[in-house]
PDB file of C-alpha atoms in Angstrom:
ATOM      1  CA  VAL A   1      47.941  92.557  76.282  1.00  0.00           C
ATOM      2  CA  VAL A   2      50.870  94.924  75.961  1.00  0.00           C
ATOM      3  CA  ALA A   3      52.033  96.046  72.597  1.00  0.00           C
ATOM      4  CA  MET A   4      55.071  98.204  71.964  1.00  0.00           C
ATOM      5  CA  VAL A   5      55.552 100.109  68.732  1.00  0.00           C
ATOM      6  CA  ASP A   6      58.794 101.587  67.595  1.00  0.00           C
ATOM      7  CA  LEU A   7      58.100 104.837  65.680  1.00  0.00           C
ATOM      8  CA  PRO A   8      60.699 106.331  63.500  1.00  0.00           C
ATOM      9  CA  GLY A   9      62.873 109.120  64.863  1.00  0.00           C
ATOM     10  CA  PHE A  10      64.644 111.545  62.697  1.00  0.00           C
ATOM     11  CA  GLY A  11      68.120 112.000  64.480  1.00  0.00           C
ATOM     12  CA  PHE A  12      70.515 113.114  61.846  1.00  0.00           C
ATOM     13  CA  ALA A  13      68.679 111.442  58.974  1.00  0.00           C
ATOM     14  CA  LYS A  14      68.955 113.230  55.704  1.00  0.00           C
ATOM     15  CA  ILE A  15      65.304 113.565  54.790  1.00  0.00           C
ATOM     16  CA  ALA A  16      63.859 116.323  52.750  1.00  0.00           C
ATOM     17  CA  THR A  17      62.004 118.922  54.905  1.00  0.00           C
ATOM     18  CA  LYS A  18      58.527 118.247  53.140  1.00  0.00           C
ATOM     19  CA  VAL A  19      58.990 114.514  53.686  1.00  0.00           C
ATOM     20  CA  LYS A  20      59.952 115.081  57.279  1.00  0.00           C
ATOM     21  CA  ALA A  21      56.865 117.352  57.891  1.00  0.00           C
ATOM     22  CA  ARG A  22      54.577 114.670  56.334  1.00  0.00           C
ATOM     23  CA  ILE A  23      56.010 111.873  58.428  1.00  0.00           C
ATOM     24  CA  SER A  24      55.678 114.048  61.504  1.00  0.00           C
ATOM     25  CA  ASP A  25      52.115 114.856  60.770  1.00  0.00           C
ATOM     26  CA  GLU A  26      51.368 111.066  60.214  1.00  0.00           C
ATOM     27  CA  LEU A  27      52.983 110.254  63.492  1.00  0.00           C
ATOM     28  CA  GLY A  28      51.064 112.797  65.352  1.00  0.00           C
ATOM     29  CA  LYS A  29      47.879 111.454  64.021  1.00  0.00           C
ATOM     30  CA  TYR A  30      48.921 107.863  64.903  1.00  0.00           C
ATOM     31  CA  ILE A  31      49.631 108.896  68.481  1.00  0.00           C
ATOM     32  CA  ALA A  32      46.545 111.041  68.811  1.00  0.00           C
ATOM     33  CA  ASP A  33      44.171 108.324  67.433  1.00  0.00           C
ATOM     34  CA  ARG A  34      45.561 105.631  69.959  1.00  0.00           C
ATOM     35  CA  GLU A  35      42.782 105.408  72.693  1.00  0.00           C
ATOM     36  CA  ALA A  36      44.599 102.608  74.409  1.00  0.00           C
ATOM     37  CA  LEU A  37      47.868 104.378  74.387  1.00  0.00           C
ATOM     38  CA  LYS A  38      49.258 104.366  77.863  1.00  0.00           C
ATOM     39  CA  LEU A  39      52.754 105.691  77.673  1.00  0.00           C
ATOM     40  CA  VAL A  40      55.284 107.067  75.118  1.00  0.00           C
ATOM     41  CA  VAL A  41      59.019 106.610  75.688  1.00  0.00           C
ATOM     42  CA  VAL A  42      60.960 109.377  73.983  1.00  0.00           C
ATOM     43  CA  LEU A  43      64.699 108.455  73.274  1.00  0.00           C
ATOM     44  CA  VAL A  44      67.269 111.098  73.132  1.00  0.00           C
ATOM     45  CA  ASP A  45      70.927 110.842  72.562  1.00  0.00           C
ATOM     46  CA  LEU A  46      72.841 111.971  75.604  1.00  0.00           C
ATOM     47  CA  ARG A  47      75.834 113.014  73.548  1.00  0.00           C
ATOM     48  CA  ILE A  48      74.000 115.753  71.640  1.00  0.00           C
ATOM     49  CA  GLU A  49      71.928 118.736  72.450  1.00  0.00           C
ATOM     50  CA  ALA A  50      68.107 118.547  72.535  1.00  0.00           C
ATOM     51  CA  GLN A  51      66.802 118.333  68.991  1.00  0.00           C
ATOM     52  CA  LYS A  52      63.729 120.297  67.567  1.00  0.00           C
ATOM     53  CA  THR A  53      62.108 116.996  66.757  1.00  0.00           C
ATOM     54  CA  ASP A  54      62.493 115.913  70.459  1.00  0.00           C
ATOM     55  CA  MET A  55      60.964 119.204  71.591  1.00  0.00           C
ATOM     56  CA  ASP A  56      58.138 118.912  69.054  1.00  0.00           C
ATOM     57  CA  ALA A  57      57.394 115.234  70.340  1.00  0.00           C
ATOM     58  CA  LEU A  58      57.109 116.583  73.934  1.00  0.00           C
ATOM     59  CA  GLU A  59      54.932 119.412  72.834  1.00  0.00           C
ATOM     60  CA  LEU A  60      52.620 116.989  71.077  1.00  0.00           C
ATOM     61  CA  LEU A  61      52.492 114.667  73.962  1.00  0.00           C
ATOM     62  CA  TYR A  62      51.622 117.468  76.373  1.00  0.00           C
ATOM     63  CA  SER A  63      48.987 118.781  74.027  1.00  0.00           C
ATOM     64  CA  LEU A  64      47.354 115.333  73.896  1.00  0.00           C
ATOM     65  CA  ASP A  65      47.769 114.608  77.725  1.00  0.00           C
ATOM     66  CA  ILE A  66      49.709 111.587  76.891  1.00  0.00           C
ATOM     67  CA  PRO A  67      52.044 110.235  79.739  1.00  0.00           C
ATOM     68  CA  PHE A  68      55.692 109.827  78.729  1.00  0.00           C
ATOM     69  CA  LEU A  69      59.197 109.034  79.772  1.00  0.00           C
ATOM     70  CA  VAL A  70      62.361 110.624  78.335  1.00  0.00           C
ATOM     71  CA  VAL A  71      65.292 108.193  78.167  1.00  0.00           C
ATOM     72  CA  GLY A  72      68.766 109.419  77.411  1.00  0.00           C
ATOM     73  CA  THR A  73      70.544 106.714  75.369  1.00  0.00           C
ATOM     74  CA  LYS A  74      74.132 105.913  74.836  1.00  0.00           C
ATOM     75  CA  ALA A  75      75.088 106.534  78.542  1.00  0.00           C
ATOM     76  CA  ASP A  76      78.048 104.164  78.126  1.00  0.00           C
ATOM     77  CA  LYS A  77      79.610 106.518  75.649  1.00  0.00           C
ATOM     78  CA  LEU A  78      80.086 109.289  78.317  1.00  0.00           C
ATOM     79  CA  SER A  79      82.212 109.295  81.445  1.00  0.00           C
ATOM     80  CA  ASN A  80      80.618 109.939  84.695  1.00  0.00           C
ATOM     81  CA  ASN A  81      81.585 113.549  84.631  1.00  0.00           C
ATOM     82  CA  GLU A  82      80.176 113.967  81.065  1.00  0.00           C
ATOM     83  CA  LEU A  83      76.969 112.394  82.190  1.00  0.00           C
ATOM     84  CA  GLU A  84      76.680 114.799  85.280  1.00  0.00           C
ATOM     85  CA  VAL A  85      76.734 117.643  82.798  1.00  0.00           C
ATOM     86  CA  ALA A  86      74.729 116.189  79.895  1.00  0.00           C
ATOM     87  CA  VAL A  87      71.722 114.952  81.829  1.00  0.00           C
ATOM     88  CA  PRO A  88      70.899 118.237  83.643  1.00  0.00           C
ATOM     89  CA  LYS A  89      71.655 120.159  80.474  1.00  0.00           C
ATOM     90  CA  LEU A  90      69.077 118.055  78.421  1.00  0.00           C
ATOM     91  CA  GLU A  91      66.520 118.254  81.243  1.00  0.00           C
ATOM     92  CA  ALA A  92      66.705 121.953  81.316  1.00  0.00           C
ATOM     93  CA  ALA A  93      66.714 122.337  77.441  1.00  0.00           C
ATOM     94  CA  MET A  94      63.565 119.985  77.310  1.00  0.00           C
ATOM     95  CA  GLY A  95      61.751 121.576  80.167  1.00  0.00           C
ATOM     96  CA  LEU A  96      61.895 118.484  82.287  1.00  0.00           C
ATOM     97  CA  GLU A  97      62.145 118.469  86.065  1.00  0.00           C
ATOM     98  CA  LYS A  98      65.599 117.618  87.630  1.00  0.00           C
ATOM     99  CA  GLY A  99      65.946 113.816  87.720  1.00  0.00           C
ATOM    100  CA  GLN A 100      63.204 113.090  85.191  1.00  0.00           C
ATOM    101  CA  LEU A 101      65.601 112.010  82.345  1.00  0.00           C
ATOM    102  CA  ILE A 102      66.621 108.386  82.650  1.00  0.00           C
ATOM    103  CA  ALA A 103      70.196 107.718  81.436  1.00  0.00           C
ATOM    104  CA  CYS A 104      70.525 104.255  79.860  1.00  0.00           C
ATOM    105  CA  SER A 105      72.793 102.115  77.853  1.00  0.00           C
ATOM    106  CA  SER A 106      71.842  99.114  75.801  1.00  0.00           C
ATOM    107  CA  VAL A 107      75.600  98.082  75.870  1.00  0.00           C
ATOM    108  CA  SER A 108      76.243  98.135  79.686  1.00  0.00           C
ATOM    109  CA  GLY A 109      72.651  97.788  80.873  1.00  0.00           C
ATOM    110  CA  GLU A 110      72.886 100.965  82.905  1.00  0.00           C
ATOM    111  CA  GLY A 111      69.446 102.200  83.848  1.00  0.00           C
ATOM    112  CA  LYS A 112      67.713  99.268  82.188  1.00  0.00           C
ATOM    113  CA  SER A 113      66.120  97.770  85.355  1.00  0.00           C
ATOM    114  CA  PHE A 114      64.943 101.215  86.592  1.00  0.00           C
ATOM    115  CA  LEU A 115      63.529 101.988  83.112  1.00  0.00           C
ATOM    116  CA  TRP A 116      61.489  98.821  82.930  1.00  0.00           C
ATOM    117  CA  LYS A 117      59.915  99.578  86.402  1.00  0.00           C
ATOM    118  CA  GLN A 118      59.038 103.024  85.134  1.00  0.00           C
ATOM    119  CA  ILE A 119      57.487 101.619  81.921  1.00  0.00           C
ATOM    120  CA  MET A 120      55.649  99.030  83.935  1.00  0.00           C
ATOM    121  CA  PHE A 121      54.266 101.828  86.154  1.00  0.00           C
ATOM    122  CA  GLY A 122      53.186 103.961  83.147  1.00  0.00           C
ATOM    123  CA  ILE A 123      51.433 101.067  81.566  1.00  0.00           C
ATOM    124  CA  PHE A 124      49.619  99.854  84.615  1.00  0.00           C
ATOM    125  CA  GLU A 125      49.086 103.033  86.510  1.00  0.00           C
ATOM    126  CA  ASP A 126      45.667 103.197  88.070  1.00  0.00           C
ATOM    127  CA  ASP A 127      44.005 106.433  88.813  1.00  0.00           C
ATOM    128  CA  SER A 128      42.315 104.958  91.905  1.00  0.00           C
ATOM    129  CA  ASP A 129      43.637 105.550  95.409  1.00  0.00           C
ATOM    130  CA  ASP A 130      44.275 101.852  95.858  1.00  0.00           C
ATOM    131  CA  ASP A 131      47.373 101.224  98.220  1.00  0.00           C
ATOM    132  CA  ASP A 132      48.366  98.348  95.996  1.00  0.00           C
ATOM    133  CA  ASP A 133      48.826 100.454  92.880  1.00  0.00           C
ATOM    134  CA  VAL A 134      51.969 100.058  91.019  1.00  0.00           C
ATOM    135  CA  ARG A 135      53.497 103.181  92.408  1.00  0.00           C
ATOM    136  CA  ASN A 136      53.847 101.416  95.811  1.00  0.00           C
ATOM    137  CA  GLN A 137      55.564  98.461  94.042  1.00  0.00           C
ATOM    138  CA  VAL A 138      58.624 100.423  92.974  1.00  0.00           C
ATOM    139  CA  ASP A 139      60.998  99.694  95.706  1.00  0.00           C
ATOM    140  CA  ASP A 140      64.140 101.462  96.907  1.00  0.00           C
ATOM    141  CA  ASP A 141      66.582  98.583  96.880  1.00  0.00           C
ATOM    142  CA  ASP A 142      67.621  98.555  93.145  1.00  0.00           C
ATOM    143  CA  ASP A 143      71.187  99.815  92.368  1.00  0.00           C
ATOM    144  CA  ASP A 144      69.889 101.465  89.188  1.00  0.00           C
ATOM    145  CA  TYR A 145      67.887 104.152  91.172  1.00  0.00           C
ATOM    146  CA  ASP A 146      69.334 104.392  94.682  1.00  0.00           C
ATOM    147  CA  ASP A 147      69.992 108.178  94.237  1.00  0.00           C
ATOM    148  CA  ASP A 148      66.327 108.658  93.198  1.00  0.00           C
ATOM    149  CA  GLY A 149      64.886 106.809  96.208  1.00  0.00           C
ATOM    150  CA  GLY A 150      62.489 104.917  94.009  1.00  0.00           C
ATOM    151  CA  LYS A 151      60.971 108.067  92.550  1.00  0.00           C
ATOM    152  CA  VAL A 152      58.424 107.630  89.839  1.00  0.00           C
ATOM    153  CA  LEU A 153      59.456 109.500  86.763  1.00  0.00           C
ATOM    154  CA  VAL A 154      56.600 108.890  84.403  1.00  0.00           C
ATOM    155  CA  LYS A 155      55.404 112.334  83.424  1.00  0.00           C
ATOM    156  CA  PHE A 156      51.524 112.259  83.586  1.00  0.00           C
ATOM    157  CA  VAL A 157      50.203 115.450  82.016  1.00  0.00           C
TER     158      VAL A 157
END
């Protein structure tokens, strides 16, 4: 059974600092207490700079040794040139490796196929050395990731 949970983000929500801190603490406890948790997908807006809440989320995930993906949303709102600037800038600001942030668009579908493959890898990753593990099932013929050569982007910490 695979269950996905959409946890609230803060973005530009106008929430009192005390309330935001309380919600953040509760979310941290929720994530920390999920023994069956296989993967967290952190969504960031490609149009804006890395937010403190995004950085705090990654810090929490690192501290708890929880695998994660970082997905840049609203890729359709940026030109190719703007994407070429925004993605590496966010990766650097968030301490990610080059090529680790997945640019996606729910409108155009850009990056969707690649993202699902990465999610499936993250959920079904096996620590064994079995040659049939999901890493080997990510192929190189998908247009969504021909530049990445089928590279697995799930960050296992």
